[in-house]
C-alpha positions as CSV (number, residue, x, y, z in Angstrom):
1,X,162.3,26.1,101.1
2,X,159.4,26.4,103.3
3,X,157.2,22.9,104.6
4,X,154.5,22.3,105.9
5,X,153.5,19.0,107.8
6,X,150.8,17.1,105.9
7,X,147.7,16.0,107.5
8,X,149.4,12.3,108.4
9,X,152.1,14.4,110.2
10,X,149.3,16.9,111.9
11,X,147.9,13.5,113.4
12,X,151.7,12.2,114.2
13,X,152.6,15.2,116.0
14,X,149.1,15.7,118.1
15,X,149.1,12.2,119.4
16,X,152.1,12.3,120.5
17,X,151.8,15.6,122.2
18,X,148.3,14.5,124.0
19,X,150.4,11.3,125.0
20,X,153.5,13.3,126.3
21,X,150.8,15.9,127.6
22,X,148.6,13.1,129.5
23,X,152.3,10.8,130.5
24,X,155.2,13.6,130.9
25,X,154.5,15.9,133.0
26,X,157.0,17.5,135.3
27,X,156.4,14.7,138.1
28,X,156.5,12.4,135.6
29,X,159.4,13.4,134.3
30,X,161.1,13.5,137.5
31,X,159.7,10.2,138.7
32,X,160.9,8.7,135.6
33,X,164.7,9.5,136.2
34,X,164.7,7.9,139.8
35,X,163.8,4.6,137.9
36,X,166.8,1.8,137.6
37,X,165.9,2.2,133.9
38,X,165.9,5.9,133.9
39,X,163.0,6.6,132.0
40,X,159.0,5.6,131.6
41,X,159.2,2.0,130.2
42,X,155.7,1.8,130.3
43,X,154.9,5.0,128.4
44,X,158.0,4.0,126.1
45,X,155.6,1.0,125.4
46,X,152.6,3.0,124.9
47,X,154.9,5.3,122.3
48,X,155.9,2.1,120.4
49,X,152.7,-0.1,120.3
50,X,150.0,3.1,120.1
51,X,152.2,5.4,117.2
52,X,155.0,3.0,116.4
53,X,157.9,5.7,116.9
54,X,160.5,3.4,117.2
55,X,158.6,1.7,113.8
56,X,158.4,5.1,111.7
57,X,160.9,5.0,109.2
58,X,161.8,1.3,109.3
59,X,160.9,-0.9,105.9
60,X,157.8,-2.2,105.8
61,X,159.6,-5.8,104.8
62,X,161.0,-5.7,108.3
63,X,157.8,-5.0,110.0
64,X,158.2,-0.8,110.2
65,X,155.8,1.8,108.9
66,X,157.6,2.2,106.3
67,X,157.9,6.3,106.9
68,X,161.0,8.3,107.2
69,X,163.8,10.2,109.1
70,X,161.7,13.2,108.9
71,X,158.6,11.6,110.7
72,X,161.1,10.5,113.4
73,X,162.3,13.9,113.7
74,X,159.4,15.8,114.4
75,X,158.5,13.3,117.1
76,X,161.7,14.1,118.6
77,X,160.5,18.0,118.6
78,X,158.0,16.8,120.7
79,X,160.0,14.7,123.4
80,X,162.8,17.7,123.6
81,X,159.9,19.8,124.6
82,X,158.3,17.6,127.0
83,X,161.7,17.0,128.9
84,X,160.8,13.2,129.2
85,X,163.7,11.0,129.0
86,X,163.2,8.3,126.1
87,X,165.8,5.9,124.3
88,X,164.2,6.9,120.8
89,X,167.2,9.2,119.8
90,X,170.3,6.0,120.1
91,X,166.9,3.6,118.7
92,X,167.1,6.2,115.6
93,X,170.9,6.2,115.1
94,X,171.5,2.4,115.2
95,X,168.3,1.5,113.0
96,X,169.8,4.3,110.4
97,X,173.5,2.7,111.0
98,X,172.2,-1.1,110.0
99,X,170.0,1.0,106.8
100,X,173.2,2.0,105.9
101,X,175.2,-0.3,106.5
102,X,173.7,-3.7,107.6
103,X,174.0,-7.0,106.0
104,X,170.7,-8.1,105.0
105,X,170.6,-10.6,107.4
106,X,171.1,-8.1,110.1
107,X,168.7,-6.4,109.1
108,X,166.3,-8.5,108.8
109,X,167.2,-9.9,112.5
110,X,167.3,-6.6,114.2
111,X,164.9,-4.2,112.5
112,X,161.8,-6.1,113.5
113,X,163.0,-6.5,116.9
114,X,163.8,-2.8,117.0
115,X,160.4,-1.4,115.4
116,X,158.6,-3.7,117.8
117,X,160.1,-1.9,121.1
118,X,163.5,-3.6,121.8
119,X,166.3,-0.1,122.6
120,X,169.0,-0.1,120.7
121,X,172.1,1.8,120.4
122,X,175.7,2.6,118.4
123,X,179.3,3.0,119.7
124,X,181.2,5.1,117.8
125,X,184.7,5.0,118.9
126,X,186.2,5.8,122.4
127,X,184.1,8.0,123.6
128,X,180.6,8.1,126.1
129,X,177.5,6.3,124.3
130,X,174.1,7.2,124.5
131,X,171.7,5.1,126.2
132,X,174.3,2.0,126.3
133,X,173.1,0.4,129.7
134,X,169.0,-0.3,128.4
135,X,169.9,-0.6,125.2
136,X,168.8,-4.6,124.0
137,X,170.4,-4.0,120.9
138,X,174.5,-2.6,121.1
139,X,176.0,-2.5,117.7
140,X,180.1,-0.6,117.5
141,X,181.6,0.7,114.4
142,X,185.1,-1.0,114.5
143,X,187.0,0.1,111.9
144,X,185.6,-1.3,108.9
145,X,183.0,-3.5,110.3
146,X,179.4,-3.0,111.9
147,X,179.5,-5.5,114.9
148,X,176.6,-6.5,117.0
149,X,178.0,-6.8,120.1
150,X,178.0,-10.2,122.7
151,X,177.4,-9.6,126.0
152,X,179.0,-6.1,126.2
153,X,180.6,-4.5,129.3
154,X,178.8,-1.3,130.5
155,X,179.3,1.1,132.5
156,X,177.2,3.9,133.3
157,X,178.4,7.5,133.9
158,X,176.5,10.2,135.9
159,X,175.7,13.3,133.8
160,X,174.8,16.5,134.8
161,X,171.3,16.2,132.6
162,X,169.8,13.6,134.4
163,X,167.3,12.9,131.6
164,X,170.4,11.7,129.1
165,X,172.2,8.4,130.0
166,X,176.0,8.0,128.8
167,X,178.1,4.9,129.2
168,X,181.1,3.3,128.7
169,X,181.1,0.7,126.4
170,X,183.9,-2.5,125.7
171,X,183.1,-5.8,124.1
172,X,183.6,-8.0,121.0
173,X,180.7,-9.0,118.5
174,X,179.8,-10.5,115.3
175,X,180.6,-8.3,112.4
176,X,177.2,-7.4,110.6
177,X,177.9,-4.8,108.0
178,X,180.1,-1.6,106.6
179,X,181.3,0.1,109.6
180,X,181.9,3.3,107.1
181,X,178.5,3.5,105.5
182,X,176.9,3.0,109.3
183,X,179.1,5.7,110.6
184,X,178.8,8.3,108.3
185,X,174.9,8.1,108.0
186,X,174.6,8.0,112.3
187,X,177.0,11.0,112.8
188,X,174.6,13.0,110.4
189,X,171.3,11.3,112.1
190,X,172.8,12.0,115.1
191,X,173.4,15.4,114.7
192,X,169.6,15.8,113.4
193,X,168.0,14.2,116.2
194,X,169.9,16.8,118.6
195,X,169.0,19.5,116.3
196,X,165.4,18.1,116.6
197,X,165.5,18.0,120.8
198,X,167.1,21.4,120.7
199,X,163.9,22.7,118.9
200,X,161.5,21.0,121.2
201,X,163.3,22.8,124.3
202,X,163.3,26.1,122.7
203,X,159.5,25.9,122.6
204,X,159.3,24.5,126.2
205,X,161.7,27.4,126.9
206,X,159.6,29.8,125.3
207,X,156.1,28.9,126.3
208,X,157.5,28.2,129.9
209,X,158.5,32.2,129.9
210,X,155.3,33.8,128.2
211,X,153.1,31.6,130.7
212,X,155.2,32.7,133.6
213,X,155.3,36.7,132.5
214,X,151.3,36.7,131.9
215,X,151.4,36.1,135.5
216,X,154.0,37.3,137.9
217,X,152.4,41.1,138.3
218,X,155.0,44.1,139.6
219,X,154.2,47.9,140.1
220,X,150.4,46.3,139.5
221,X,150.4,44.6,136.3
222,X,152.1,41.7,134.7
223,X,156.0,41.7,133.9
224,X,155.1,40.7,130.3
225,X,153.5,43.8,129.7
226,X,156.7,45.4,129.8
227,X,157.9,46.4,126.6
228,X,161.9,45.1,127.1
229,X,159.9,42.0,128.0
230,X,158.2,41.8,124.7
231,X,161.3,42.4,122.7
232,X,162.9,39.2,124.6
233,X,160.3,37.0,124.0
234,X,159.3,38.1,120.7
235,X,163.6,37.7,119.7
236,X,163.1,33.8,121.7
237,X,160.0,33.1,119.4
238,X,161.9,34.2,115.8
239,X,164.7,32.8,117.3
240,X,162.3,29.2,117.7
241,X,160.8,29.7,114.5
242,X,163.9,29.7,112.8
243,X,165.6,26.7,114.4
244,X,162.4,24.7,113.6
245,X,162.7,26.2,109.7
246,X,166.3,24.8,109.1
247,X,166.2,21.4,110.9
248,X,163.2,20.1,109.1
249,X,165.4,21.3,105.9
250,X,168.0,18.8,107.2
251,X,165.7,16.4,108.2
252,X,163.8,16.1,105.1
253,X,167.2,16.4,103.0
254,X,167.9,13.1,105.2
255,X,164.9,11.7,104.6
256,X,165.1,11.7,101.1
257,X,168.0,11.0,98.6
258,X,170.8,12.3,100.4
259,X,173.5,14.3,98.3
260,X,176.5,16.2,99.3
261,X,174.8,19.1,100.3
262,X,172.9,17.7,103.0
263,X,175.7,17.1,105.2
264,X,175.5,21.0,104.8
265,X,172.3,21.5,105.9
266,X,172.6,19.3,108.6
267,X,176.1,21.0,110.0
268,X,174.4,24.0,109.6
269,X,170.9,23.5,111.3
270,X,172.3,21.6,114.5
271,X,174.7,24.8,115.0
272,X,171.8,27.1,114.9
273,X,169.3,24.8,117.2
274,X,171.8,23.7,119.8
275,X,173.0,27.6,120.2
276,X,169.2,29.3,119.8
277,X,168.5,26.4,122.3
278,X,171.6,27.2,125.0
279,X,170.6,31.1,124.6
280,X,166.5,30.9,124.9
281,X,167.4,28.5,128.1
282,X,169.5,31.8,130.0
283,X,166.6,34.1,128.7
284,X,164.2,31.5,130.1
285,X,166.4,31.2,133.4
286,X,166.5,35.2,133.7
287,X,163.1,36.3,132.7
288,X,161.8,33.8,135.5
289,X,164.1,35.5,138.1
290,X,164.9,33.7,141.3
291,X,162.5,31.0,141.4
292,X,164.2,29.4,138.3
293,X,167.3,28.4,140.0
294,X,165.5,26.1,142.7
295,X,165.2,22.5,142.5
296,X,161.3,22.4,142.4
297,X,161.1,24.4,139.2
298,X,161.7,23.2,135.8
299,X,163.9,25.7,134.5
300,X,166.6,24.5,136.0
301,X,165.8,21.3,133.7
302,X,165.2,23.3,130.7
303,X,168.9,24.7,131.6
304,X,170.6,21.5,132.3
305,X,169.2,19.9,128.9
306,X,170.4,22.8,126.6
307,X,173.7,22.0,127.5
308,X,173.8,18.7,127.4
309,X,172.4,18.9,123.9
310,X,175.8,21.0,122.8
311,X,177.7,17.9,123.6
312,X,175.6,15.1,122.7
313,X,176.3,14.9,118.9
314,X,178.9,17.6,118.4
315,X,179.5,21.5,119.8
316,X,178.1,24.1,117.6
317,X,181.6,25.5,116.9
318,X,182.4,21.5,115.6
319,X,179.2,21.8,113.1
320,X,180.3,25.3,111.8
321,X,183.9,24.2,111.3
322,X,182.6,21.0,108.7
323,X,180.9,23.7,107.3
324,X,184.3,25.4,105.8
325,X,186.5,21.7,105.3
């Protein structure tokens, strides 16, 4: 199935981009991260009040656009290639857990507060949690239940992506929904909104390298005239095209009336992104040569993001293996 973005979504994605463009830049990006919150809250705010990203596929009875997953996704494309640190992937997954699963009363508490700006986030299980320390909103998955948490313990943990925040996360709440139904609709959301970052950075990759071989010259003209060049770059741009193809598939299938094949699609189109996106990162890394592997130039960032996408919402190798069970 081949899509096309309709006019709305044109708009979507080229406000966001001049906004990431004008807001994000490397400095920016760097700045951002030495922040106690680790990431522009004031740009955040522009996001939320100017294009409502953290509204898009809320209800309109609690105060959202009234879009869907897919809108949310293709803004992600954006921020994964911008680089610019952002808590609107764990905002996505815990607005999708309490769709899901949510009382109605928890919904209609914490959507609004959400769509109007508030982070959010969703523990599931033992393990690190995204965004957990500036997230307003914790909920956990335990067992059964969908908890809101009360005054939850946190604990931050340095990662080697210093763009991504994990934490560790212990507390009790107020249960406010089916733990099963918000699980199983934020591992596959989850998945998708990596899939959608891993696109993002393939592109950043990619434009990163043509810009740099149109102008680093040897033996008198530029590297990317070089025909082994070409074939890299042209194999990192199918390779792009590709990733983007099959993760709005899984996005859209998401978006709309979710069957047992879209856990498929989804499985399928995060493996693909997250590994196109580790191997256009070393091409990116390589092609640039030695100025890549200092600290002033964003490859190394490019690098560091790819694989901390692999473990942010499953390994490829995970994905491919629910493919077959």
């Amino acid at each position: 199935m081949r899509f096309r973005l309709s006019e709305e979504q044109d708009e979507l994605v080229a406000t966001v981009r001049a906004l990431l463009t004008k807001r994000a830049d490397s400095a920016a990006v760097r700045a951002a991260i030495e922040t106690p919150d680790g990431y522009d809250t004031d740009l955040w705010r522009l996001m939320c009040d100017q294009v409502g990203v953290a509204a898009l596929a809320v209800p309109e009875q609690y105060d959202g656009f009234g879009a869907t997953f897919f809108e949310t996704a293709i803004v992600l494309e954006e921020l994964g290639r911008s680089l610019a640190p952002s808590p609107l992937v764990a905002t996505t997954i815990a607005t999708q857990a309490l769709l899901a699963g949510g009382t109605e009363d928890a919904r209609a508490d914490l959507l609004p507060r959400i769509a109007a700006g508030e982070p959010a986030s969703l523990v599931l299980g033992d393990g690190l949690v995204l965004d957990a320390d500036r997230a307003r909103i914790l909920l956990q998955v335990d067992g059964n239940d969908l908890v809101l948490l009360d005054e939850p313990r946190v604990e931050r943990v340095e990662t080697m992506d210093q763009t991504i925040r994990l934490a560790r996360v212990a507390g009790g709440g107020t249960v406010v929904g089916d733990g099963r139904a918000a699980q199983a609709r934020a591992e596959l959301v989850g998945a998708a909104c990596a899939a959608a970052l891993a696109v993002g950075l393939c592109r950043r990759a990619l434009e990163m390298t043509v810009a740099y071989t149109k102008g680093r010259e040897q033996f008198g003209r530029p590297i990317g005239s070089f025909q082994a060049l070409k074939h890299r770059m042209a194999d990192m741009l199918a390779r792009t095209e590709i990733a983007r193809s099959v993760t709005w598939q899984a996005a859209y299938a998401l978006a709309s009336d979710a069957t047992e094949a879209t856990a498929d699609q989804v499985h399928a189109a995060t493996a693909y992104a997250l590994d196109a996106a580790a191997d256009l990162a070393a091409e990116c890394v390589q092609l640039h040569g030695g100025i890549a592997i200092t600290w002033e130039h964003d490859a190394h960032m490019v690098f560091k993001r790819a694989h901390a996408l692999r473990n942010l919402a499953g390994t490829p190798s995970q994905h491919r293996l629910a493919l077959i069970l």
